[in-house]
Amino acid sequence: ASAPEGSLVAARAACLSRHGWTLEGSLIFTVPQDLRPSGGLLALARLLSLETVEEVEEMEDRIFWMDTPGGEAKEPLNLALEERAWQRIIEWLEEAFQTSSRAASDATDAFARAVPRSTERRMAEALSAVLLGEATVLARAKEAAIARLQRYQRRQGKVLGEEAWRKRQMKMKQDWRVEVR
């Protein structure tokens, strides 16, 4: 996909600014909480999935409904938008999962090299456990996001054939394997 034009980027940034988001530094989200209908990660994925300035203007209040006193979720906003947003979320979760898995592996390596019963070893062991737990949460969140995406796709008449479904299942098993050395 090509980079969005400047006016679309500016419209998205202005929208985020109106809702109290700062675009300096990293954004930090909590999974799975921020994937709920009122969650910031879902709102951001929806906003970034809009393709025109007009869509940003039209959809802002529907995407950020949680910022309006008494606001209620209006889901799905648009099946094609929801599909694009959940595809984006799945990509983000996969990236986060891979990063967490690598970090867990590195911590496990440090744990193995450390002197038994040392503070360094206990710290590496604790870090490894936390990162493995994080990887598990991310894998489960990705699985739930894929299920959500598939529901939107079915509602649009898109259905995976049996062979495509089997290949996707095999890929998920392979992708989600955490290797600890």
C-alpha positions as semicolon CSV with decimal commas, in nm:
position;residue;x (nm);y (nm);z (nm)
1;A;0,000;0,000;0,000
2;S;0,123;0,347;-0,080
3;A;0,172;0,616;0,182
4;P;-0,134;0,835;0,242
5;E;-0,131;1,184;0,101
6;G;-0,036;1,476;0,328
7;S;-0,389;1,606;0,373
8;L;-0,510;1,263;0,492
9;V;-0,219;1,238;0,737
10;A;-0,298;1,590;0,862
11;A;-0,669;1,507;0,899
12;R;-0,589;1,194;1,100
13;A;-0,340;1,384;1,321
14;A;-0,591;1,664;1,383
15;C;-0,856;1,408;1,472
16;L;-0,627;1,238;1,723
17;S;-0,528;1,574;1,869
18;R;-0,895;1,669;1,921
19;H;-0,935;1,352;2,125
20;G;-0,635;1,420;2,348
21;W;-0,375;1,204;2,177
22;T;-0,021;1,332;2,158
23;L;0,178;1,229;1,855
24;E;0,517;1,265;2,020
25;G;0,689;0,951;2,140
26;S;0,546;0,602;2,152
27;L;0,185;0,506;2,199
28;I;0,131;0,241;2,465
29;F;-0,170;0,012;2,460
30;T;-0,297;-0,264;2,686
31;V;-0,410;-0,582;2,514
32;P;-0,681;-0,707;2,515
33;Q;-0,848;-0,409;2,688
34;D;-0,766;-0,161;2,410
35;L;-0,924;-0,394;2,154
36;R;-1,267;-0,359;2,314
37;P;-1,523;-0,136;2,141
38;S;-1,420;0,157;2,363
39;G;-1,048;0,082;2,329
40;G;-0,790;0,318;2,193
41;L;-0,612;0,059;1,978
42;L;-0,934;-0,027;1,795
43;A;-1,016;0,343;1,747
44;L;-0,667;0,408;1,608
45;A;-0,687;0,110;1,370
46;R;-1,022;0,234;1,244
47;L;-0,894;0,588;1,196
48;L;-0,583;0,469;1,010
49;S;-0,803;0,249;0,791
50;L;-0,999;0,546;0,659
51;E;-0,889;0,630;0,308
52;T;-0,996;0,992;0,255
53;V;-1,014;1,321;0,443
54;E;-1,391;1,314;0,392
55;E;-1,414;0,974;0,562
56;V;-1,213;1,105;0,859
57;E;-1,451;1,401;0,894
58;E;-1,759;1,181;0,852
59;M;-1,649;0,898;1,084
60;E;-1,466;1,082;1,363
61;D;-1,759;1,097;1,607
62;R;-1,854;0,737;1,534
63;I;-1,497;0,612;1,588
64;F;-1,438;0,819;1,902
65;W;-1,791;0,778;2,040
66;M;-1,644;0,703;2,384
67;D;-1,531;1,069;2,412
68;T;-1,890;1,192;2,392
69;P;-2,083;1,199;2,722
70;G;-2,342;0,922;2,698
71;G;-2,195;0,806;2,368
72;E;-2,266;0,453;2,250
73;A;-2,077;0,227;2,013
74;K;-2,221;0,194;1,668
75;E;-2,072;-0,130;1,540
76;P;-1,998;-0,225;1,282
77;L;-1,924;0,117;1,139
78;N;-1,885;-0,019;0,789
79;L;-1,796;-0,379;0,710
80;A;-1,512;-0,288;0,472
81;L;-1,367;-0,042;0,727
82;E;-1,394;-0,299;1,005
83;E;-1,218;-0,556;0,787
84;R;-0,930;-0,317;0,713
85;A;-0,904;-0,214;1,079
86;W;-0,893;-0,573;1,208
87;Q;-0,638;-0,671;0,942
88;R;-0,422;-0,383;1,066
89;I;-0,467;-0,495;1,429
90;I;-0,366;-0,851;1,339
91;E;-0,047;-0,718;1,176
92;W;0,031;-0,509;1,486
93;L;-0,033;-0,804;1,718
94;E;0,189;-1,030;1,507
95;E;0,471;-0,775;1,521
96;A;0,430;-0,735;1,898
97;F;0,420;-1,112;1,942
98;Q;0,743;-1,158;1,745
99;T;0,916;-0,883;1,946
100;S;0,798;-1,031;2,275
101;S;0,901;-1,383;2,172
102;R;1,251;-1,265;2,079
103;A;1,284;-1,076;2,406
104;A;1,169;-1,384;2,601
105;S;1,427;-1,595;2,419
106;D;1,700;-1,341;2,495
107;A;1,601;-1,331;2,863
108;T;1,604;-1,710;2,874
109;D;1,955;-1,707;2,726
110;A;2,065;-1,460;2,994
111;F;1,900;-1,680;3,257
112;A;2,094;-1,985;3,133
113;R;2,427;-1,796;3,139
114;A;2,381;-1,649;3,486
115;V;2,538;-1,796;3,797
116;P;2,295;-2,021;3,987
117;R;2,120;-1,852;4,283
118;S;2,247;-1,510;4,180
119;T;2,036;-1,195;4,169
120;E;2,109;-1,168;3,796
121;R;1,973;-1,517;3,737
122;R;1,656;-1,450;3,937
123;M;1,599;-1,126;3,746
124;A;1,651;-1,297;3,409
125;E;1,420;-1,579;3,514
126;A;1,149;-1,333;3,621
127;L;1,185;-1,129;3,301
128;S;1,165;-1,444;3,090
129;A;0,844;-1,551;3,266
130;V;0,683;-1,209;3,218
131;L;0,777;-1,195;2,850
132;L;0,649;-1,547;2,786
133;G;0,323;-1,446;2,953
134;E;0,307;-1,136;2,733
135;A;0,366;-1,346;2,420
136;T;0,081;-1,576;2,525
137;V;-0,157;-1,283;2,574
138;L;-0,060;-1,140;2,235
139;A;-0,112;-1,477;2,063
140;R;-0,457;-1,512;2,220
141;A;-0,547;-1,154;2,126
142;K;-0,437;-1,222;1,769
143;E;-0,649;-1,536;1,760
144;A;-0,953;-1,339;1,881
145;A;-0,881;-1,063;1,627
146;I;-0,866;-1,319;1,346
147;A;-1,201;-1,460;1,458
148;R;-1,347;-1,107;1,458
149;L;-1,204;-1,039;1,111
150;Q;-1,351;-1,364;0,980
151;R;-1,696;-1,269;1,114
152;Y;-1,680;-0,940;0,921
153;Q;-1,559;-1,122;0,611
154;R;-1,844;-1,376;0,633
155;R;-2,095;-1,091;0,666
156;Q;-1,956;-0,958;0,337
157;G;-1,989;-1,300;0,173
158;K;-1,617;-1,374;0,188
159;V;-1,554;-1,731;0,300
160;L;-1,228;-1,924;0,316
161;G;-1,227;-2,246;0,119
162;E;-1,136;-2,565;0,304
163;E;-0,777;-2,573;0,170
164;A;-0,720;-2,202;0,244
165;W;-0,857;-2,252;0,596
166;R;-0,624;-2,552;0,654
167;K;-0,321;-2,352;0,530
168;R;-0,412;-2,060;0,759
169;Q;-0,442;-2,295;1,058
170;M;-0,100;-2,448;0,985
171;K;0,057;-2,103;0,944
172;M;-0,093;-1,987;1,276
173;K;0,050;-2,291;1,455
174;Q;0,390;-2,226;1,302
175;D;0,383;-1,848;1,364
176;W;0,275;-1,877;1,725
177;R;0,535;-2,127;1,834
178;V;0,758;-1,971;2,097
179;E;1,107;-2,107;2,085
180;V;1,295;-2,089;2,410
181;R;1,659;-2,181;2,393
